[in-house]
Coordinates of C-alpha atoms and ligand atoms in Angstrom, one line a residue:
X1 CA 40.7 -187.5 25.6
X2 CA 38.4 -185.0 27.4
X3 CA 35.9 -186.2 29.8
X4 CA 32.3 -186.4 28.6
X5 CA 30.2 -184.0 30.7
X6 CA 26.8 -184.5 32.2
X7 CA 24.2 -181.9 32.8
X8 CA 21.2 -182.3 35.2
X9 CA 18.3 -180.2 34.2
X10 CA 15.8 -179.6 37.0
X11 CA 12.5 -178.2 35.6
X12 CA 12.0 -178.9 31.9
X13 CA 9.6 -176.2 30.7
X14 CA 10.3 -173.6 28.1
X15 CA 13.7 -172.7 29.5
X16 CA 14.8 -176.1 31.0
X17 CA 14.0 -177.7 27.6
X18 CA 16.2 -175.1 25.8
X19 CA 19.1 -175.8 28.2
X20 CA 18.7 -179.5 27.7
X21 CA 18.9 -179.0 23.9
X22 CA 21.9 -176.7 24.1
X23 CA 23.9 -179.2 26.2
X24 CA 22.7 -182.3 24.4
X25 CA 23.5 -181.0 20.9
X26 CA 27.0 -180.0 22.1
X27 CA 27.7 -183.6 23.0
X28 CA 26.9 -183.6 26.8
X29 CA 24.8 -186.3 28.4
X30 CA 21.6 -184.8 29.9
X31 CA 19.4 -186.0 32.7
X32 CA 16.1 -184.3 33.3
X33 CA 13.7 -184.2 36.2
X34 CA 10.3 -182.6 35.9
X35 CA 7.1 -183.8 37.7
X36 CA 4.9 -182.7 34.8
X37 CA 3.5 -185.9 33.2
X38 CA 3.6 -184.0 29.9
X39 CA 7.3 -183.0 30.3
X40 CA 8.8 -185.6 28.0
X41 CA 6.4 -184.7 25.2
X42 CA 7.0 -180.9 25.6
X43 CA 10.8 -181.3 25.8
X44 CA 10.6 -183.6 22.7
X45 CA 9.1 -180.7 20.8
X46 CA 11.7 -178.2 22.0
X47 CA 14.4 -180.7 21.1
X48 CA 12.9 -181.2 17.6
X49 CA 13.1 -177.4 17.0
X50 CA 16.6 -177.3 18.3
X51 CA 17.9 -180.3 16.3
X52 CA 16.5 -178.6 13.2
X53 CA 17.9 -175.1 14.1
X54 CA 21.1 -175.1 16.0
X55 CA 23.3 -177.1 13.6
X56 CA 22.4 -174.6 10.8
X57 CA 24.4 -171.9 12.6
X58 CA 27.7 -173.6 12.0
X59 CA 29.7 -174.4 8.9
X60 CA 31.0 -177.7 10.4
X61 CA 29.0 -180.5 11.9
X62 CA 28.4 -180.3 15.6
X63 CA 29.6 -183.1 18.0
X64 CA 27.6 -186.3 18.2
X65 CA 24.6 -185.8 20.4
X66 CA 24.8 -186.9 24.0
X67 CA 22.4 -189.3 25.7
X68 CA 19.1 -188.0 27.1
X69 CA 17.4 -189.6 30.1
X70 CA 14.3 -188.7 32.2
X71 CA 14.6 -189.4 35.9
X72 CA 12.1 -190.0 38.7
X73 CA 13.9 -188.1 41.4
X74 CA 16.0 -185.0 41.8
X75 CA 18.7 -187.1 43.6
X76 CA 19.2 -189.6 40.8
X77 CA 19.2 -186.7 38.3
X78 CA 22.0 -184.7 40.0
X79 CA 24.2 -187.5 41.3
X80 CA 27.7 -187.2 39.7
X81 CA 26.5 -184.4 37.3
X82 CA 29.0 -181.8 36.3
X83 CA 26.4 -179.0 35.8
X84 CA 23.0 -178.7 37.4
X85 CA 20.7 -176.1 35.9
X86 CA 17.6 -175.2 37.9
X87 CA 14.7 -173.9 35.8
X88 CA 11.7 -174.4 38.1
X89 CA 9.0 -171.7 38.3
X90 CA 10.0 -168.2 39.4
X91 CA 9.1 -168.7 43.1
X92 CA 11.7 -168.5 45.8
X93 CA 10.1 -171.1 48.0
X94 CA 10.1 -173.7 45.2
X95 CA 13.7 -172.8 44.3
X96 CA 14.9 -173.2 47.9
X97 CA 13.2 -176.6 48.3
X98 CA 14.8 -177.8 45.1
X99 CA 18.3 -176.6 46.1
X100 CA 18.0 -178.6 49.4
X101 CA 17.2 -181.7 47.4
X102 CA 20.0 -181.0 44.9
X103 CA 22.6 -180.4 47.5
X104 CA 21.6 -183.5 49.4
X105 CA 22.8 -185.6 46.4
X106 CA 25.1 -183.7 44.1
X107 CA 28.9 -183.4 44.1
X108 CA 30.3 -180.5 46.0
X109 CA 32.3 -179.5 42.9
X110 CA 29.3 -179.5 40.6
X111 CA 28.0 -176.1 39.3
X112 CA 24.5 -175.2 40.3
X113 CA 23.2 -172.5 37.9
X114 CA 19.8 -170.9 38.3
X115 CA 17.8 -169.6 35.3
X116 CA 16.0 -167.1 37.5
X117 CA 15.0 -164.0 35.6
X118 CA 14.9 -161.7 38.7
X119 CA 16.2 -163.1 41.9
X120 CA 19.5 -162.1 43.2
X121 CA 22.0 -165.0 43.9
X122 CA 22.1 -164.0 47.6
X123 CA 18.4 -164.7 47.8
X124 CA 18.8 -168.0 46.1
X125 CA 21.6 -169.0 48.5
X126 CA 19.6 -168.3 51.7
X127 CA 19.5 -171.4 53.9
X128 CA 21.6 -173.5 51.4
X129 CA 24.0 -176.2 52.7
X130 CA 26.7 -174.8 50.4
X131 CA 25.6 -171.3 49.4
X132 CA 28.7 -170.6 47.3
X133 CA 27.8 -173.5 44.9
X134 CA 24.7 -171.7 43.6
X135 CA 25.0 -168.9 41.1
X136 CA 22.6 -167.2 38.7
X137 CA 23.0 -168.3 35.0
X138 CA 20.2 -166.4 33.4
X139 CA 19.5 -167.4 29.7
X140 CA 17.4 -166.0 26.9
X141 CA 14.7 -167.8 25.0
X142 CA 15.4 -169.9 22.9
X143 CA 18.4 -171.0 25.0
X144 CA 19.5 -173.3 22.2
X145 CA 20.1 -170.4 19.8
X146 CA 20.7 -167.2 21.9
X147 CA 24.1 -167.1 23.5
X148 CA 23.8 -164.7 26.4
X149 CA 24.0 -166.0 29.9
X150 CA 24.1 -163.5 32.7
X151 CA 26.3 -165.0 35.4
X152 CA 25.8 -163.5 38.8
X153 CA 27.7 -164.6 41.9
X154 CA 28.1 -163.3 45.5
X155 CA 30.9 -163.0 48.0
X156 CA 30.1 -166.5 49.1
X157 CA 31.0 -167.8 45.6
X158 CA 34.5 -169.2 44.9
X159 CA 36.0 -167.1 42.1
X160 CA 37.7 -170.2 40.6
X161 CA 34.4 -172.0 40.4
X162 CA 32.7 -169.1 38.7
X163 CA 35.6 -169.0 36.2
X164 CA 35.2 -172.7 35.6
X165 CA 31.4 -172.2 35.1
X166 CA 32.1 -169.5 32.5
X167 CA 34.5 -171.8 30.7
X168 CA 31.9 -174.6 30.6
X169 CA 29.3 -172.2 29.2
X170 CA 31.7 -171.0 26.5
X171 CA 32.4 -174.6 25.5
X172 CA 28.8 -175.0 24.5
X173 CA 28.7 -171.8 22.5
X174 CA 27.2 -169.5 25.1
X175 CA 28.4 -166.0 26.1
X176 CA 28.8 -165.7 29.8
X177 CA 28.4 -162.0 30.8
X178 CA 29.7 -161.6 34.4
X179 CA 27.4 -159.2 36.2
X180 CA 29.7 -157.3 38.6
X181 CA 27.2 -156.7 41.4
X182 CA 24.0 -158.5 42.2
X183 CA 20.8 -156.5 41.5
X184 CA 17.1 -157.5 40.9
X185 CA 16.6 -158.8 37.4
X186 CA 20.3 -158.5 36.5
X187 CA 21.0 -156.4 33.4
X188 CA 19.0 -157.4 30.4
X189 CA 15.7 -158.0 32.1
X190 CA 15.7 -154.5 33.4
X191 CA 15.6 -153.2 29.8
X192 CA 13.0 -155.7 28.9
X193 CA 10.8 -154.7 31.8
X194 CA 11.2 -151.0 30.9
X195 CA 10.3 -151.6 27.3
X196 CA 7.4 -153.9 28.2
X197 CA 6.0 -151.3 30.6
X198 CA 6.1 -148.7 28.0
X199 CA 4.4 -151.0 25.5
X200 CA 1.6 -151.8 27.9
X201 CA 0.9 -148.1 28.4
X202 CA 0.9 -147.5 24.6
X203 CA -1.8 -150.2 24.2
X204 CA -3.8 -149.1 27.2
X205 CA -3.8 -145.5 26.1
X206 CA -4.9 -146.6 22.6
X207 CA -1.8 -145.1 21.0
X208 CA -0.7 -148.3 19.2
X209 CA -1.8 -151.9 18.8
X210 CA 0.5 -154.9 19.6
X211 CA 1.3 -155.2 16.0
X212 CA 2.2 -151.6 15.5
X213 CA 4.5 -151.7 18.5
X214 CA 6.2 -154.8 17.2
X215 CA 6.6 -153.1 13.8
X216 CA 8.2 -150.1 15.6
X217 CA 10.8 -152.5 17.0
X218 CA 11.4 -154.9 14.1
X219 CA 11.6 -152.3 11.3
X220 CA 13.9 -150.0 13.3
X221 CA 15.9 -150.2 16.4
X222 CA 15.5 -153.9 17.0
X223 CA 17.7 -154.6 13.9
X224 CA 20.3 -152.1 15.2
X225 CA 20.5 -153.5 18.7
X226 CA 21.5 -157.0 17.5
X227 CA 24.7 -155.8 16.0
X228 CA 25.8 -152.7 18.0
X229 CA 23.8 -152.6 21.1
X230 CA 22.7 -149.3 22.7
X231 CA 25.9 -147.3 23.4
X232 CA 27.7 -148.0 20.2
X233 CA 24.6 -147.2 18.2
X234 CA 24.2 -143.9 20.0
X235 CA 27.8 -143.0 19.6
X236 CA 27.3 -143.3 15.8
X237 CA 24.1 -141.3 16.2
X238 CA 26.1 -138.4 17.6
X239 CA 27.8 -138.0 14.2
X240 CA 31.4 -137.1 14.0
X241 CA 31.3 -135.5 17.5
X242 CA 30.3 -138.9 18.8
X243 CA 28.8 -139.7 22.2
X244 CA 29.4 -136.4 23.9
X245 CA 27.4 -134.6 21.2
X246 CA 24.7 -137.2 21.4
X247 CA 24.3 -136.6 25.1
X248 CA 24.3 -132.8 24.7
X249 CA 21.6 -133.1 22.1
X250 CA 19.3 -135.7 23.6
X251 CA 20.2 -135.5 27.3
X252 CA 17.5 -132.9 28.0
X253 CA 14.8 -135.2 26.6
X254 CA 15.3 -137.5 29.4
X255 CA 13.6 -135.0 31.6
X256 CA 10.7 -134.5 29.2
X257 CA 7.6 -136.8 29.5
X258 CA 8.8 -139.2 26.8
X259 CA 8.4 -142.2 29.1
X260 CA 6.2 -143.4 31.9
X261 CA 9.3 -144.5 33.8
X262 CA 8.3 -146.6 36.8
X263 CA 4.5 -146.3 36.4
X264 CA 2.9 -149.7 35.8
X265 CA -0.5 -149.8 34.2
X266 CA -3.1 -151.7 36.2
X267 CA -3.2 -155.1 34.5
X268 CA -7.0 -155.3 34.7
X269 CA -8.9 -158.1 33.1
X270 CA -10.0 -155.6 30.5
X271 CA -6.5 -154.6 29.6
X272 CA -5.2 -158.2 29.6
X273 CA -8.1 -159.1 27.2
X274 CA -7.4 -156.2 24.9
X275 CA -3.8 -157.2 24.6
X276 CA -4.7 -160.9 24.1
X277 CA -7.3 -160.0 21.4
X278 CA -4.8 -157.7 19.6
X279 CA -2.2 -160.4 19.8
X280 CA -4.7 -163.0 18.4
X281 CA -5.5 -160.7 15.5
X282 CA -1.8 -160.2 14.9
X283 CA -0.5 -163.8 15.2
X284 CA -3.4 -166.1 16.0
X285 CA -3.3 -167.7 12.5
X286 CA -0.1 -169.4 13.5
X287 CA 0.4 -172.0 16.3
X288 CA 3.1 -171.4 18.9
X289 CA 5.2 -174.2 17.2
X290 CA 4.9 -172.4 13.9
X291 CA 5.9 -169.1 15.5
X292 CA 8.9 -170.8 17.1
X293 CA 10.0 -172.1 13.8
X294 CA 9.6 -168.7 12.1
X295 CA 11.5 -167.1 15.0
X296 CA 14.3 -169.7 14.8
X297 CA 14.7 -169.4 11.0
X298 CA 14.9 -165.6 11.3
X299 CA 17.4 -165.8 14.2
X300 CA 19.6 -168.2 12.2
X301 CA 19.6 -166.0 9.1
X302 CA 20.5 -162.9 11.1
X303 CA 23.2 -164.6 13.2
X304 CA 24.7 -166.1 10.1
X305 CA 24.9 -162.6 8.6
X306 CA 26.7 -161.4 11.7
X307 CA 28.9 -164.5 11.5
X308 CA 30.0 -163.5 8.0
X309 CA 30.8 -160.0 9.3
X310 CA 32.5 -161.4 12.4
X311 CA 30.6 -159.1 14.6
X312 CA 28.6 -159.5 17.9
X313 CA 27.0 -162.9 18.3
X314 CA 28.6 -163.8 14.9
X315 CA 32.1 -163.4 16.2
X316 CA 31.2 -165.8 19.0
X317 CA 29.9 -168.3 16.5
X318 CA 33.2 -168.1 14.6
X319 CA 35.2 -168.7 17.8
X320 CA 33.0 -171.7 18.8
X321 CA 33.1 -173.2 15.3
X322 CA 36.9 -173.4 15.5
X323 CA 36.4 -176.2 18.1
X324 CA 34.4 -178.1 15.6
X325 CA 36.8 -178.2 12.7
X326 CA 37.7 -181.9 12.2
X327 CA 41.1 -183.3 11.4
X328 CA 40.8 -185.2 8.1
X329 CA 41.9 -188.7 7.8
X330 CA 43.3 -190.3 4.7
X331 CA 40.8 -192.7 3.2
X332 CA 39.4 -193.6 -0.2
X333 CA 37.4 -191.4 -0.5
X334 CA 38.2 -189.1 2.4
X335 CA 35.5 -187.5 4.4
X336 CA 36.3 -183.8 3.7
X337 CA 33.2 -182.0 5.0
X338 CA 30.2 -182.6 7.3
X339 CA 27.6 -179.8 7.8
X340 CA 24.0 -178.9 8.0
X341 CA 22.3 -176.8 5.2
X342 CA 21.3 -173.5 6.7
X343 CA 18.0 -171.8 6.1
X344 CA 19.5 -168.9 4.2
X345 CA 20.9 -171.2 1.5
X346 CA 17.5 -172.1 0.0
X347 CA 16.0 -170.4 -3.1
X348 CA 12.6 -169.8 -4.7
X349 CA 12.1 -173.5 -5.3
X350 CA 12.5 -174.3 -1.6
X351 CA 15.7 -176.2 -2.0
X352 CA 19.4 -175.4 -1.9
X353 CA 20.4 -172.9 -4.5
X354 CA 22.9 -174.1 -7.1
X355 CA 25.4 -171.4 -6.0
X356 CA 25.6 -173.0 -2.6
X357 CA 26.8 -176.4 -4.1
X358 CA 29.7 -174.4 -5.3
X359 CA 30.3 -173.2 -1.8
X360 CA 30.1 -176.7 -0.3
X361 CA 32.6 -178.1 -2.9
X362 CA 34.9 -175.2 -2.5
X363 CA 34.9 -175.6 1.3
X364 CA 35.6 -179.4 0.8
X365 CA 38.5 -178.6 -1.5
X366 CA 39.9 -176.2 1.1
X367 CA 39.9 -179.0 3.6
X368 CA 41.7 -181.3 1.1
X369 CA 44.2 -178.5 0.4
X370 CA 44.8 -178.0 4.1
X371 CA 45.3 -181.8 4.4
X372 CA 48.1 -181.8 1.8
X373 CA 49.8 -178.8 3.5
X374 CA 48.3 -176.0 1.5
X375 CA 46.8 -174.6 4.8
X376 CA 46.3 -171.1 6.1
X377 CA 50.0 -170.7 6.9
X378 CA 51.0 -171.9 3.4
X379 CA 48.5 -169.4 1.8
X380 CA 49.7 -166.6 4.1
X381 CA 53.2 -167.5 2.7
X382 CA 52.0 -166.6 -0.8
X383 CA 51.1 -169.9 -2.4
X384 CA 47.8 -171.5 -3.0
X385 CA 45.5 -173.3 -5.5
X386 CA 43.0 -171.7 -7.8
X387 CA 40.0 -173.5 -9.3
X388 CA 40.0 -173.3 -13.1
X389 CA 37.2 -175.6 -14.0
X390 CA 34.3 -177.4 -12.3
X391 CA 31.6 -179.8 -13.5
X392 CA 28.7 -180.1 -11.0
X393 CA 25.9 -182.7 -11.3
X394 CA 22.7 -182.0 -9.2
X395 CA 21.2 -185.4 -8.5
X396 CA 18.8 -185.0 -5.6
X397 CA 17.1 -182.0 -3.9
X398 CA 18.8 -180.7 -0.8
X399 CA 16.8 -178.9 1.9
X400 CA 17.5 -176.6 4.8
X401 CA 18.2 -178.6 8.0
X402 CA 19.6 -181.6 6.1
X403 CA 23.0 -182.9 7.2
X404 CA 25.3 -183.6 4.4
X405 CA 28.8 -185.1 4.0
X406 CA 31.3 -184.6 1.2
X407 CA 33.6 -187.4 0.3
X408 CA 36.6 -186.4 -1.9
X409 CA 39.1 -188.2 -4.0
X410 CA 42.2 -186.7 -5.6
X411 CA 41.9 -188.0 -9.2
X412 CA 45.0 -186.2 -10.5
X413 CA 47.9 -184.8 -8.6
X414 CA 51.0 -184.0 -10.6
X415 CA 53.1 -180.8 -10.8
X416 CA 50.8 -177.8 -10.7
X417 CA 47.7 -179.9 -11.2
X418 CA 45.2 -181.0 -8.5
X419 CA 41.9 -182.5 -9.6
X420 CA 39.3 -183.7 -7.0
X421 CA 36.1 -185.6 -7.5
X422 CA 33.7 -184.7 -4.7
X423 CA 30.5 -186.5 -3.8
X424 CA 28.0 -184.8 -1.6
X425 CA 25.9 -187.4 0.2
X426 CA 22.9 -187.1 2.5
X427 CA 24.3 -188.0 6.0
X428 CA 21.2 -190.0 7.1
X429 CA 21.1 -192.5 4.2
X430 CA 24.3 -192.0 2.1
X431 CA 22.4 -191.1 -1.1
X432 CA 24.6 -189.1 -3.5
X433 CA 23.0 -185.7 -3.9
X434 CA 25.5 -184.0 -6.1
X435 CA 29.0 -184.5 -7.5
X436 CA 31.7 -182.1 -8.5
X437 CA 34.7 -182.7 -10.7
X438 CA 37.0 -179.8 -9.7
X439 CA 40.3 -178.9 -11.5
X440 CA 42.7 -176.6 -9.6
X441 CA 46.1 -175.2 -10.5
X442 CA 48.8 -174.2 -8.1
X443 CA 49.5 -170.5 -8.1
X444 CA 51.7 -167.8 -6.6
X445 CA 49.6 -165.2 -4.9
X446 CA 52.2 -162.6 -5.7
X447 CA 52.3 -163.0 -9.5
X448 CA 48.7 -164.5 -9.7
X449 CA 50.2 -167.0 -12.1
X450 CA 50.7 -170.7 -11.9
X451 CA 53.9 -172.1 -10.3
X452 CA 55.1 -175.4 -8.7
X453 CA 53.9 -176.3 -5.2
X454 CA 56.4 -176.6 -2.4
X455 CA 58.2 -180.0 -2.5
X456 CA 56.3 -181.2 0.6
X457 CA 52.9 -180.2 -0.8
X458 CA 53.7 -181.8 -4.1
X459 CA 54.8 -185.0 -2.3
X460 CA 51.6 -185.1 -0.2
X461 CA 49.4 -184.5 -3.3
X462 CA 51.1 -187.3 -5.2
X463 CA 50.8 -189.7 -2.3
X464 CA 47.0 -188.9 -1.9
X465 CA 46.4 -189.3 -5.7
X466 CA 48.2 -192.7 -5.6
X467 CA 46.2 -193.8 -2.6
X468 CA 42.9 -192.7 -4.1
X469 CA 43.6 -194.3 -7.5
X470 CA 44.3 -197.6 -5.7
X471 CA 40.9 -197.5 -3.9
X472 CA 38.8 -196.3 -6.9
Ligands
NAI501 N1 10.2 -168.1 29.9 C1 11.1 -167.2 29.7 O1 11.1 -166.4 28.8 C2 12.3 -167.2 30.6 C3 12.3 -167.8 31.9 N2 13.4 -167.8 32.7 C4 13.4 -168.4 34.0 O2 13.4 -169.8 33.9 C5 12.7 -170.4 35.0 C6 11.7 -171.4 34.4 O3 10.8 -170.6 33.6 P1 10.0 -171.3 32.4 O4 10.8 -172.4 31.8 O5 9.5 -170.2 31.6 O6 8.7 -171.9 33.2 P2 7.8 -173.1 32.7 O7 6.6 -173.0 33.5 O8 7.8 -173.2 31.2 O9 8.6 -174.4 33.3 C7 8.8 -174.7 34.6 C8 8.9 -176.2 34.8 O10 9.3 -176.5 36.1 C9 8.6 -177.7 36.4 N3 8.6 -177.8 37.9 C10 7.7 -177.3 38.8 N4 8.0 -177.6 40.0 C11 9.2 -178.4 39.9 C12 10.0 -179.0 40.9 N5 9.8 -179.0 42.2 N6 11.1 -179.7 40.4 C13 11.3 -179.8 39.1 N7 10.5 -179.2 38.2 C14 9.5 -178.5 38.6 C15 7.2 -177.5 35.8 O11 6.5 -178.8 35.7 C16 7.6 -176.9 34.5 O12 7.7 -177.8 33.5 C17 12.2 -169.3 35.8 O13 13.0 -169.0 36.9 C18 12.2 -168.1 34.9 O14 12.3 -166.9 35.5 C19 14.6 -167.3 32.3 C20 14.7 -166.7 31.0 C21 13.6 -166.6 30.1
LIG502 C1 10.0 -162.3 30.6 N1 11.3 -162.8 31.2 C2 11.6 -162.0 32.4 C3 11.0 -164.2 31.6 C4 12.3 -162.7 30.2 C5 13.6 -163.3 30.5 O1 14.0 -163.6 31.6 C6 14.6 -163.4 29.4 C7 14.1 -163.6 27.9 O2 14.3 -164.6 27.3 O3 13.5 -162.6 27.4

């Protein structure tokens, strides 16, 4: 059995709360220290969002949540922890003080990651008892959904420890991007700063409002960036001649006055007020919590689309999900599927579309098939089952964010025939929400006609049918 891991989160604001949720929902125990008397409430709200959102990304149930505790001191928070994530305000003096407290009580083998947006790891390590223990692990908001973590180490860092840190990040569904050389603001924040600077000029110069700038991003290049990034996108934009042609064509523009480059507009009270007023006009009708929910729903739908395509962050989700696939156990009925209903499965009536029930019962039957030996390798060998008839009953409404379980029984299993009765139940109270009587026939994938299963699969199906008829 693998050891249950413990994370210590120091600073539980926007980012610390997101880290806590990411670890907790992946089954780690989490201890938090934050002197803010409101911290528990604020983290509770972030956790509420995360519990609703993160499980929707996956087609299997996530591990059981870890235990969450709030501590009174840094020392009791970090003692014995495997991972310590510092997310205190972006001030070097505060960070140094916190590292001294952390290193006075934590294990020497623990990872200390800093969420810093801009400091170099060598700056963080200055004056530390064990400098090599501290590395930048820079996340993106919301940490519970966005996978990128920029990992930046120094010559004082032990390479094996950095590798171990990256492995631990991967195990909770994150994407550690190793930054080769330390630099202010790592990689991604340099882009964000450049874009932000340009946007401030466009508002100040009266060229565009905050809403128009957001539209320029979300209706255009913002969608492209999520799937191909910058260089692959521009390679395609070069046409058949690719990147070289793109550079020949657009290279000269770099010298034209298209951007303000390093100029920073004076953030006067007047400019700050103008931006705040435009932002209020654009989004002031929604609370921050409502905007967070809207953001999370959009992110989930987009990432699930990439998951289906197996690209970018979607490929990472597919890899991570493999670690969640359960091993079925024979029972009457057998628990064939556990999952959360994603936001993109609902329809005009605000509940799960009937087509998705078909998906759920089909996924459940694939798990039963795999259990009896008709697994991926068997199918790759040219044999499988096809569904020829289903009768589905819809008994209760199913909503996005609800966790459901499918319990399956083999009600007929002879020769080419395999019949299952599936019940989809709400995980929280066991209420049966839908049933599906599914009749399948064994087929050859070469002839696309029925044929007998392999002797082993036939034996397994018969055994399961006998077991399930006893218990029914
Ligand atoms: N907000 C963002 O978009 C992002 C922020 N970051 C980085 O994450 C870090 C934290 O930023 P946010 O969460 O946005 O700030 P925040 O202001 O939301 O949270 C900071 C938290 O630290 C707590 N704190 C203050 N002194 C402390 C101490 N001595 N010990 C423990 N907790 C203490 C505060 O009470 C507060 O809850 C910064 O280094 C920032 O650069 C990284 C990625 C994105
Ligand atoms: C604005 N910011 C520098 C704090 C942004 C980040 O660090 C990353 C993010 O989530 O955008």
